[in-house]
CSV table of C-alpha atoms in Angstrom, one decimal:
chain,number,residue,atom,x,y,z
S,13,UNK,CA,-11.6,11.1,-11.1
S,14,UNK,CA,-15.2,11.8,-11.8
S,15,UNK,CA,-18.0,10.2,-9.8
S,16,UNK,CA,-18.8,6.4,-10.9
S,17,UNK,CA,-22.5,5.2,-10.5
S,18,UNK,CA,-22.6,1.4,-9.2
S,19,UNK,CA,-25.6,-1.1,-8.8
S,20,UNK,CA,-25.1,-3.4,-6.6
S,21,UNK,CA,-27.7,-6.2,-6.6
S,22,UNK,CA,-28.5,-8.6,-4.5
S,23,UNK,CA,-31.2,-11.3,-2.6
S,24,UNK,CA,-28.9,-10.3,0.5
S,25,UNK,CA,-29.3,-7.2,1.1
S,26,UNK,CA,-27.7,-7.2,3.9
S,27,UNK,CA,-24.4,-7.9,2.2
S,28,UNK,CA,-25.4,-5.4,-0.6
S,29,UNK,CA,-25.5,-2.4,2.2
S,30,UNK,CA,-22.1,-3.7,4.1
S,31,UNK,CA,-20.7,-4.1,0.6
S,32,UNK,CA,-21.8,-0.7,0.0
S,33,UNK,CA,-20.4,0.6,3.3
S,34,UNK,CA,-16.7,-0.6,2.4
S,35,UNK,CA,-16.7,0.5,-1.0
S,36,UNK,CA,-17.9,3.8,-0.2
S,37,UNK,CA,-15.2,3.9,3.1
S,38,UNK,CA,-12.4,3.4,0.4
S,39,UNK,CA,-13.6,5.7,-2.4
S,40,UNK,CA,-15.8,8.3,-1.5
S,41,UNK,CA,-17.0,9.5,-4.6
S,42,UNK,CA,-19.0,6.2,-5.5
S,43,UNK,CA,-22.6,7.0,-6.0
S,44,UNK,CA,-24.1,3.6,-5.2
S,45,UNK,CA,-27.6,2.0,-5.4
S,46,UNK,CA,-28.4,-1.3,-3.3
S,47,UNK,CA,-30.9,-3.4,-4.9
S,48,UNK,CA,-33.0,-6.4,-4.6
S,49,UNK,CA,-32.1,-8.6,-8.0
S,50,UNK,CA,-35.9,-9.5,-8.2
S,51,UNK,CA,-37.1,-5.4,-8.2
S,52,UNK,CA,-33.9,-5.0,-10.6
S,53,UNK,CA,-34.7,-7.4,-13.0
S,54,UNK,CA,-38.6,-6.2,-12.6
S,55,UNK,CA,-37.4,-2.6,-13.7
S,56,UNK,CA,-35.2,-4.2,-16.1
S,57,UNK,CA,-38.0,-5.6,-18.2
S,58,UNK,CA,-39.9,-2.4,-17.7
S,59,UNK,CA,-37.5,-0.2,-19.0
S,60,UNK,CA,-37.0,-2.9,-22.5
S,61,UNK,CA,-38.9,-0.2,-24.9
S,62,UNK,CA,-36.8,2.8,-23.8
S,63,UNK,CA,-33.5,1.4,-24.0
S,64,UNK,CA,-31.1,-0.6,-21.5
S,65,UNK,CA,-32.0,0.1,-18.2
S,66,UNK,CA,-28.7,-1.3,-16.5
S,67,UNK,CA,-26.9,1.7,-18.8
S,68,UNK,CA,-27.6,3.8,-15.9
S,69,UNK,CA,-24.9,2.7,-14.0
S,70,UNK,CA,-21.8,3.1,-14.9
S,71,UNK,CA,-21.4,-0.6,-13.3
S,72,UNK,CA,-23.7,-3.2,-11.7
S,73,UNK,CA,-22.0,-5.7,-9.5
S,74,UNK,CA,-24.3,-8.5,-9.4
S,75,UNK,CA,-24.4,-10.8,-6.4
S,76,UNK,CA,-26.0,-13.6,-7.0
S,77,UNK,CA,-25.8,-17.0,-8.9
S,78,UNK,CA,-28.5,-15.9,-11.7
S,79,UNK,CA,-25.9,-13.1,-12.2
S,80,UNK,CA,-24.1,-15.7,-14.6
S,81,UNK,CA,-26.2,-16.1,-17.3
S,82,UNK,CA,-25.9,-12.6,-18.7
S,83,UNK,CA,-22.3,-10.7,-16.8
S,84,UNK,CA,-20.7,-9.0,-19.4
S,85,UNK,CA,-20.3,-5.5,-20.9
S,86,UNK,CA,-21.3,-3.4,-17.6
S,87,UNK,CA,-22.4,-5.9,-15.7
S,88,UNK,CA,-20.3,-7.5,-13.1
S,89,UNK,CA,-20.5,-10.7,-11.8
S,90,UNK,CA,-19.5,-11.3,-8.1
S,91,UNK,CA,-18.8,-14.7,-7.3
S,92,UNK,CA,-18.4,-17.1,-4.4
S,93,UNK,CA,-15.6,-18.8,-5.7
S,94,UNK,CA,-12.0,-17.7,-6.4
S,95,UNK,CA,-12.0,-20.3,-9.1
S,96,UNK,CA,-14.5,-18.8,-11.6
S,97,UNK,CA,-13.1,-15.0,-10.9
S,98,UNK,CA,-12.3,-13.5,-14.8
S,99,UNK,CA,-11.0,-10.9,-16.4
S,100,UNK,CA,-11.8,-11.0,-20.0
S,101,UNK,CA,-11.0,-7.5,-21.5
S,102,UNK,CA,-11.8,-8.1,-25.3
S,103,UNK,CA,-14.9,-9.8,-24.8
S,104,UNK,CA,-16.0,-7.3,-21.5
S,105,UNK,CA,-16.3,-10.1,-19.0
S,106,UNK,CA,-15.6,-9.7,-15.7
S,107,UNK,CA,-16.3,-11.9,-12.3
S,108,UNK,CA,-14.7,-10.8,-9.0
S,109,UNK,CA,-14.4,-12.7,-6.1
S,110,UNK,CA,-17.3,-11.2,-3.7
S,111,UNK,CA,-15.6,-12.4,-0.6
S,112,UNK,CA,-12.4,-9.5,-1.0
S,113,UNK,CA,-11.8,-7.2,1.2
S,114,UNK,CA,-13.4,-3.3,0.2
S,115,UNK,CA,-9.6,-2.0,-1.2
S,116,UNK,CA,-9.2,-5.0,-3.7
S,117,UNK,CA,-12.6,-4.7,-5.2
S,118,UNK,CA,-12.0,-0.8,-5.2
S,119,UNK,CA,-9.1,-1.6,-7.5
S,120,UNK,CA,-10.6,-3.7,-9.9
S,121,UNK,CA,-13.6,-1.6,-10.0
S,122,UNK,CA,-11.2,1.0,-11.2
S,123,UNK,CA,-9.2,-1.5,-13.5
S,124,UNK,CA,-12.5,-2.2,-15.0
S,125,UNK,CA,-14.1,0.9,-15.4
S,126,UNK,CA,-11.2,2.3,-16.9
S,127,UNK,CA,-11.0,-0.8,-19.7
S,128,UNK,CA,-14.8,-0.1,-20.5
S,129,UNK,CA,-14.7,3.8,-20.3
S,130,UNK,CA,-11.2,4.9,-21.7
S,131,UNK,CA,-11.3,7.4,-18.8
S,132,UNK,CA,-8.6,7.0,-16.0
S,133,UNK,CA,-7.9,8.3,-12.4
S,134,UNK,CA,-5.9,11.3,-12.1
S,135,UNK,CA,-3.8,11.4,-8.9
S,136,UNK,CA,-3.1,14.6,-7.2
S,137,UNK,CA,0.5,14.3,-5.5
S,138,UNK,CA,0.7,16.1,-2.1
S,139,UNK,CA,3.0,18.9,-1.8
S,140,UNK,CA,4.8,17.8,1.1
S,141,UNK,CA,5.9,14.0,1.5
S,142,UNK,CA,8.3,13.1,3.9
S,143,UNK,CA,10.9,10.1,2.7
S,144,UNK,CA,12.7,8.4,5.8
S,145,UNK,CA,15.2,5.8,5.3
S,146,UNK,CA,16.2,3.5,8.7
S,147,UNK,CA,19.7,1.4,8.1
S,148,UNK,CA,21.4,-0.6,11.0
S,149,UNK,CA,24.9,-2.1,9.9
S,150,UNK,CA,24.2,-5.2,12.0
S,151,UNK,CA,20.8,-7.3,12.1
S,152,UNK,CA,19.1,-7.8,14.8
S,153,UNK,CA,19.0,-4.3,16.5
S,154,UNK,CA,15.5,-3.9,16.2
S,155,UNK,CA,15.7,-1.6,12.7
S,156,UNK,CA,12.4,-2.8,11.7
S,157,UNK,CA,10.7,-2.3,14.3
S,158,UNK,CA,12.1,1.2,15.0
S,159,UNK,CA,10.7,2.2,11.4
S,160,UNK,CA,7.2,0.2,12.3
S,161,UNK,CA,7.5,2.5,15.3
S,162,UNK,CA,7.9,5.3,14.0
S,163,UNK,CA,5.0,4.6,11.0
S,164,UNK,CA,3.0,3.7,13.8
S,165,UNK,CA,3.9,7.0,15.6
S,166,UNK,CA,3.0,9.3,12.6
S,167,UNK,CA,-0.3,7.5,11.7
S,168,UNK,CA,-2.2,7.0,15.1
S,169,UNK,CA,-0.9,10.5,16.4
S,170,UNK,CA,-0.2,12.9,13.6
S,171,UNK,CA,-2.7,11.8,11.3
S,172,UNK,CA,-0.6,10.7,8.4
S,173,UNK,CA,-1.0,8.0,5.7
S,174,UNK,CA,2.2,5.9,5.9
S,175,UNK,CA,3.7,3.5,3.8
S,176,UNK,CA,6.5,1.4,4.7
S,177,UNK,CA,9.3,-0.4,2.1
S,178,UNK,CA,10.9,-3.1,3.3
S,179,UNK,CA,14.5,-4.1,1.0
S,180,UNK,CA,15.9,-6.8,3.7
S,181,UNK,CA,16.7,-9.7,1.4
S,182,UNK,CA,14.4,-11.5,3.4
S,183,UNK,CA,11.7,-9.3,4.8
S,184,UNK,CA,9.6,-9.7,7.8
S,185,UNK,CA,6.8,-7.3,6.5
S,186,UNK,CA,4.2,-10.5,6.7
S,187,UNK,CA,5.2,-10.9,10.1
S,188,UNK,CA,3.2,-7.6,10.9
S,189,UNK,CA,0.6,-7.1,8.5
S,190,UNK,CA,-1.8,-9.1,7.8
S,191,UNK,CA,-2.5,-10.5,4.0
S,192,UNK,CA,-5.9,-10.0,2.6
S,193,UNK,CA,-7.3,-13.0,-0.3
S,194,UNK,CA,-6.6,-11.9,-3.9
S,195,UNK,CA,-3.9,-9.2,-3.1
S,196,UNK,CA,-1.0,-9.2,-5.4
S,197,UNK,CA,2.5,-9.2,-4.8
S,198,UNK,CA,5.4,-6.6,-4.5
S,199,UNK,CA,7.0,-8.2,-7.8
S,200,UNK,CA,3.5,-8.2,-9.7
S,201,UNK,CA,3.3,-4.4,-9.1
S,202,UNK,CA,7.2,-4.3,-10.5
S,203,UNK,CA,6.1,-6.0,-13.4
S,204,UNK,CA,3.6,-3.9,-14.2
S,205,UNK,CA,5.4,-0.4,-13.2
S,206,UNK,CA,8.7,-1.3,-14.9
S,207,UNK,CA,7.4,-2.4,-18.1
S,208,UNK,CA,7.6,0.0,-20.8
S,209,UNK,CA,5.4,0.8,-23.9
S,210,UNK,CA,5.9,-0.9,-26.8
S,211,UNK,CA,7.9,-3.9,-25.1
S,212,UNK,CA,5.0,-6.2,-26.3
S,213,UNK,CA,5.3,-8.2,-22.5
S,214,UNK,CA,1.8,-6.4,-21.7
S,215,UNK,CA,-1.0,-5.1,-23.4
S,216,UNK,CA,-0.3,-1.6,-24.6
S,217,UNK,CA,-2.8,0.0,-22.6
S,218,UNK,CA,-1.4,-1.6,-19.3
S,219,UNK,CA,2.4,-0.7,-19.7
S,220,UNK,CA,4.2,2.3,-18.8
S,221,UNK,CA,1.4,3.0,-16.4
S,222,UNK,CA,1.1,3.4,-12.6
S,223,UNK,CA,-1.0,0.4,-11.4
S,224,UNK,CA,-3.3,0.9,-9.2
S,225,UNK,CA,-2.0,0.2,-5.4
S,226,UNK,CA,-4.6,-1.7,-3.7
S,227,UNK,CA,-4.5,-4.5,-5.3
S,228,UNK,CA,-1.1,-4.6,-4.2
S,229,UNK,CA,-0.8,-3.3,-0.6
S,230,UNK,CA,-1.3,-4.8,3.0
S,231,UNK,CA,-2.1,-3.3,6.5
S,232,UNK,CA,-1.2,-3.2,10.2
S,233,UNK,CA,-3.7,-3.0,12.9
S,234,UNK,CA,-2.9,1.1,12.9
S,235,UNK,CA,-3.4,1.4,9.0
S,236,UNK,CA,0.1,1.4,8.2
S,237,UNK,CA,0.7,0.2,4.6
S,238,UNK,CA,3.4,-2.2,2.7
S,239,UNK,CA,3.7,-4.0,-0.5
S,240,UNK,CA,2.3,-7.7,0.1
S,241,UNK,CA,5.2,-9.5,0.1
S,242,UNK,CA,6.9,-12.1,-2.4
S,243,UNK,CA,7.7,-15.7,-1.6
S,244,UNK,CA,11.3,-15.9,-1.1
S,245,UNK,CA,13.8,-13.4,-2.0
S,246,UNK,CA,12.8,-9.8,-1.7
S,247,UNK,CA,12.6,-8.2,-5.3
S,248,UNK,CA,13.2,-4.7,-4.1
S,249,UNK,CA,16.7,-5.6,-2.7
S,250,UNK,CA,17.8,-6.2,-6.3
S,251,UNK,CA,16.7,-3.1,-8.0
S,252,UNK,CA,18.6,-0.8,-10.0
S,253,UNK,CA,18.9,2.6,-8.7
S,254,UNK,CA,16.7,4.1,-11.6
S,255,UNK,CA,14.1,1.6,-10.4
S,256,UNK,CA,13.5,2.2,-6.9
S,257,UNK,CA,14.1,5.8,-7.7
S,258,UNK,CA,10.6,5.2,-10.1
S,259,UNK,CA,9.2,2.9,-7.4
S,260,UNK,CA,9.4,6.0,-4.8
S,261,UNK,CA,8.2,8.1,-7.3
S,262,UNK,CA,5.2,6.0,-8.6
S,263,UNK,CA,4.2,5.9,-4.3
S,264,UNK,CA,4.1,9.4,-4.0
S,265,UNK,CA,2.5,10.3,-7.4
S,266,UNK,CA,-0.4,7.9,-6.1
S,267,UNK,CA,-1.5,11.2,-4.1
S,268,UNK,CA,-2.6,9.2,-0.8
S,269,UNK,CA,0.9,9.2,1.7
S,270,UNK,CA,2.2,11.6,3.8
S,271,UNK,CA,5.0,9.4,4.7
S,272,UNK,CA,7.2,6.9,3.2
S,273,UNK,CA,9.2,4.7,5.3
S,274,UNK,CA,11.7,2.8,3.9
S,275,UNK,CA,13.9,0.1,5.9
S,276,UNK,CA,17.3,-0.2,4.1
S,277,UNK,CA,18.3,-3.0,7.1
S,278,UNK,CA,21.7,-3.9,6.6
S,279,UNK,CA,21.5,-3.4,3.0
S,280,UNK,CA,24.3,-2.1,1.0
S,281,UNK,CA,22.8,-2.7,-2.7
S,282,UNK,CA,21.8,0.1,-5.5
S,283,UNK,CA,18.2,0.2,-4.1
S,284,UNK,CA,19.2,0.7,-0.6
S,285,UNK,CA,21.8,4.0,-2.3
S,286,UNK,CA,19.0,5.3,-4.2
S,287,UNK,CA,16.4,5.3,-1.3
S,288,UNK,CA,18.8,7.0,0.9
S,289,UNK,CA,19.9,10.2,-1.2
S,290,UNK,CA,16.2,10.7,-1.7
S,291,UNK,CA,15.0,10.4,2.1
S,292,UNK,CA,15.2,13.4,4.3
S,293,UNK,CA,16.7,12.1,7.0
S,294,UNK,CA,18.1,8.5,7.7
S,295,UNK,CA,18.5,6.8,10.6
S,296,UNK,CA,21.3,4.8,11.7
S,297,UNK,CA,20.4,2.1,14.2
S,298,UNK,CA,22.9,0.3,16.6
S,299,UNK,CA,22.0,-2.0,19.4
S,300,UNK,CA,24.9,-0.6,21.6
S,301,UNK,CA,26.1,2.5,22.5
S,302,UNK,CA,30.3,3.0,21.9
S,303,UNK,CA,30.8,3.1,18.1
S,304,UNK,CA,32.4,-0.6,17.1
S,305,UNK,CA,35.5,-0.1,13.9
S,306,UNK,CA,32.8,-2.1,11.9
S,307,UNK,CA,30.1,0.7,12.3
S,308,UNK,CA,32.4,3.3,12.0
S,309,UNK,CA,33.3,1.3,8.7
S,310,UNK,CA,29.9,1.0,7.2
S,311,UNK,CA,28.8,5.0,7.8
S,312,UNK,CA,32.2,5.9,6.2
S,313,UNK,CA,31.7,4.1,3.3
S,314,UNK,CA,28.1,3.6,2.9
S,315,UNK,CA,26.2,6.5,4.4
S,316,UNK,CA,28.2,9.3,2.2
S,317,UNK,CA,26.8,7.8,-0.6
S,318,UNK,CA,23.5,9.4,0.5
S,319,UNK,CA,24.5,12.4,2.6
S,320,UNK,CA,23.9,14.8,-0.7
S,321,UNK,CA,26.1,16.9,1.5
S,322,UNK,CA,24.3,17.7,4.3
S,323,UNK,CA,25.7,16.4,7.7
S,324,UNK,CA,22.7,16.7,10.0
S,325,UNK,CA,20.2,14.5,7.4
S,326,UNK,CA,22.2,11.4,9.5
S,327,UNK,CA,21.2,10.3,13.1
S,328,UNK,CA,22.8,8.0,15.4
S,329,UNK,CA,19.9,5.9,17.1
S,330,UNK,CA,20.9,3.5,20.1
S,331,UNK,CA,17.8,1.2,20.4
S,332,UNK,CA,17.1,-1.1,23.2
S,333,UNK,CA,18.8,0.9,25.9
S,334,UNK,CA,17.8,0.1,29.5
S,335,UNK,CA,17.9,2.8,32.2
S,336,UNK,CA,19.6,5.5,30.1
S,337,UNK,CA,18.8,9.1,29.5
S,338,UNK,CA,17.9,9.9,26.0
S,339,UNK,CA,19.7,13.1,26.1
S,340,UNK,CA,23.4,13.9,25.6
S,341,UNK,CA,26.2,12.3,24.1
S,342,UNK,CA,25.1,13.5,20.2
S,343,UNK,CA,23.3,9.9,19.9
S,344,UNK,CA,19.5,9.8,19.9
S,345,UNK,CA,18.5,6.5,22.4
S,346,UNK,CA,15.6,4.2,22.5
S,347,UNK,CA,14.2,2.1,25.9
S,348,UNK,CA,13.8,-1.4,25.7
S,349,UNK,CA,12.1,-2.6,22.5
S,350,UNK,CA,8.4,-3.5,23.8
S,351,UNK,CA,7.5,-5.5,20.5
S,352,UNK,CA,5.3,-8.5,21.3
S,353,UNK,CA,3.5,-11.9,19.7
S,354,UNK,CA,-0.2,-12.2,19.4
S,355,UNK,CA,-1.4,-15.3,17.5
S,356,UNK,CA,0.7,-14.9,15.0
S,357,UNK,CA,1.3,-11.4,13.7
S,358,UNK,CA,3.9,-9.1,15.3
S,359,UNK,CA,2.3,-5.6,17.5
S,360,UNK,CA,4.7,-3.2,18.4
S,361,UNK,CA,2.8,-1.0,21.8
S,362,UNK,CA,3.8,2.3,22.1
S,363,UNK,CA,4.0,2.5,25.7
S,364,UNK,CA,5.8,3.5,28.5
S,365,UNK,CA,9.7,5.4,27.8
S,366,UNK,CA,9.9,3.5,24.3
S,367,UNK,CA,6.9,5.2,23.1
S,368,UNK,CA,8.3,8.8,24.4
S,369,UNK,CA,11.6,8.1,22.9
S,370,UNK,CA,9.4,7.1,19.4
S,371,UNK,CA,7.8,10.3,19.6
S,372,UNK,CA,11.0,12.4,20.2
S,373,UNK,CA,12.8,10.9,17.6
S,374,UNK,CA,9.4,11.7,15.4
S,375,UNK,CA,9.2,15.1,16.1
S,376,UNK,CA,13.4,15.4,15.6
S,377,UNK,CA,13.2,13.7,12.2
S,378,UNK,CA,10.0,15.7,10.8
S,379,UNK,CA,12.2,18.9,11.6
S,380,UNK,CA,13.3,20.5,8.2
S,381,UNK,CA,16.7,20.0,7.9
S,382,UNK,CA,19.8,22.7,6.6
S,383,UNK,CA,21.6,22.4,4.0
């Protein structure tokens, strides 16, 4: 996407520069101007007899209360209030809460821009992406935190941009990340991806399309990245295969992961099927080491599903062993799970023997495989 020229103005500068800083960390080819609103409304009425001087700017985001009397067409207002936030596409008014954090604004700067331009982004897929599905055919093995740990793993240490998909029923994903004000929901981002042209739900210039992900997204401490979740049931779990198979594809056509990450749990549904026959590798977790009839079941009736024929794309992991080797035996094992509580959102510490096993098994699944 070309470059877009912002004003931001502002009595506070000082929020005007950190507002500046964020949006710039986020998108780096915004060309931005901090101003005070009395020297831009000063140049303002200069620049009367030659035309609109805010026209310079692709967009002004303006900061303070004055602001709406005359937001509209290029001009955004930024208020202090969630309540008088607006998104008025015929009549090109827009207010945006000032208080969100850099990613969301980013988001509907784009939103906007594209509604008053025409012009869209163009994402640039990567060439690589590696797709990793983690199962367990019991709960409470520690499968999400083994794919936390290994999204963990690849972003602090092998400089990747993760995202991690979550299709237990009932996820734990806000357990670990924290939620940012205004960000939308996993099933708002189905609405808007699954929605075809024509279908007269949404406008036609918003259907069909890949929305833009971070209005949708959330973070751990280590920049790992998830779908804010929905109240209640988990939408994901329910998808057709064709859907998640669009979902994964509308994440990596974004052009911004490395890795996806997706934790099937003890999910046996469509989406879970789907996810595995297009991961590279999947992990199967078990919180003990001989193989129970009722594991042995569940891989020889669920795993073949998503083999695609090649053997080797499965892996055994034992998680939560004490004082065992991690070698031998043709089962990959995990120490002692070290994730802990702090106020209340979830850290996993790579630490110790649990982070060395983490890494191994990293290093094992990022292998290519053979067919």
């Amino acid at each position: 996407m070309e470059t877009i020229t912002l004003a931001i103005v502002s009595t506070d500068m000082e929020y005007a520069r950190a507002l500046s800083s964020g949006l710039v960390n986020e998108y780096r080819d915004f060309a931005i101007r901090v101003t005070d609103s009395r020297q831009f409304v000063k140049e303002w009425v200069e620049f009367r007899g030659k035309g609109p001087y805010y026209r310079q700017y692709d967009l002004v985001l303006w900061a303070d209360r004055e602001g709406e009397s005359i937001y509209g067409d290029n001009i955004v207002w930024l208020t202090d209030k969630i309540s008088e936030t607006e998104k008025d596409r015929k009549g090109k008014k827009f207010a945006l809460y000032k208080y969100s954090p850099a990613h969301v604004t980013v988001s509907a700067i784009f939103d906007i821009y594209t509604t008053l331009t025409g012009r869209k982004a163009v994402n640039i897929r990567k060439d690589s992406i590696g797709v990793y599905g983690v199962s367990s055919w019991e709960g409470g093995c520690g499968c999400t935190t083994l794919a936390l740990a290994l999204g963990q793993e690849m972003c602090r240490f092998r400089d990747s941009k993760v995202m991690y998909i979550s299709l237990e029923p009932m996820e734990s994903t806000g357990m670990y990340f924290q939620r940012a004000e205004g960000c939308r929901t996993t099933a708002e981002y189905l609405y808007r991806l699954l929605r075809e042209k024509g279908s007269g739900i949404l406008p036609e210039e918003n259907s069909g399309d890949i929305p833009f992900l971070d209005s949708y997204i959330v973070r751990d401490s280590y920049g790992i990245e998830a779908f804010a979740p929905t109240r209640g049931m988990n939408p994901l779990c329910s998808l057709k295969e064709r859907d998640m198979q669009r979902l994964i594809a509308s994440i990596a056509d974004s052009g911004r992961y490395d890795v996806i990450i997706v934790d099937m749990g003890t999910c046996v549904t469509e989406a879970a099927i789907a996810a595995g026959r297009l991961a590279d590798r999947i992990l199967c977790v078990s919180g003990r080491l001989p193989v129970t009839a009722r594991e042995e079941q569940y891989r020889n009736h669920v795993i073949p599903m998503a083999r695609d024929g090649r053997e080797e794309k499965i892996i055994r992991v034992v998680n939560k062993v004490k004082g065992e080797n991690c070698e031998g035996d043709g089962d990959f094992r995990v120490g002692e799970n070290p994730g802990i509580v702090r106020g209340e959102i979830n850290e996993i510490i790579l630490e110790g023997s649990f982070g060395e096993d983490i890494r191994k098994l990293a290093d094992l699944i990022t292998k290519p495989s053979h067919i």
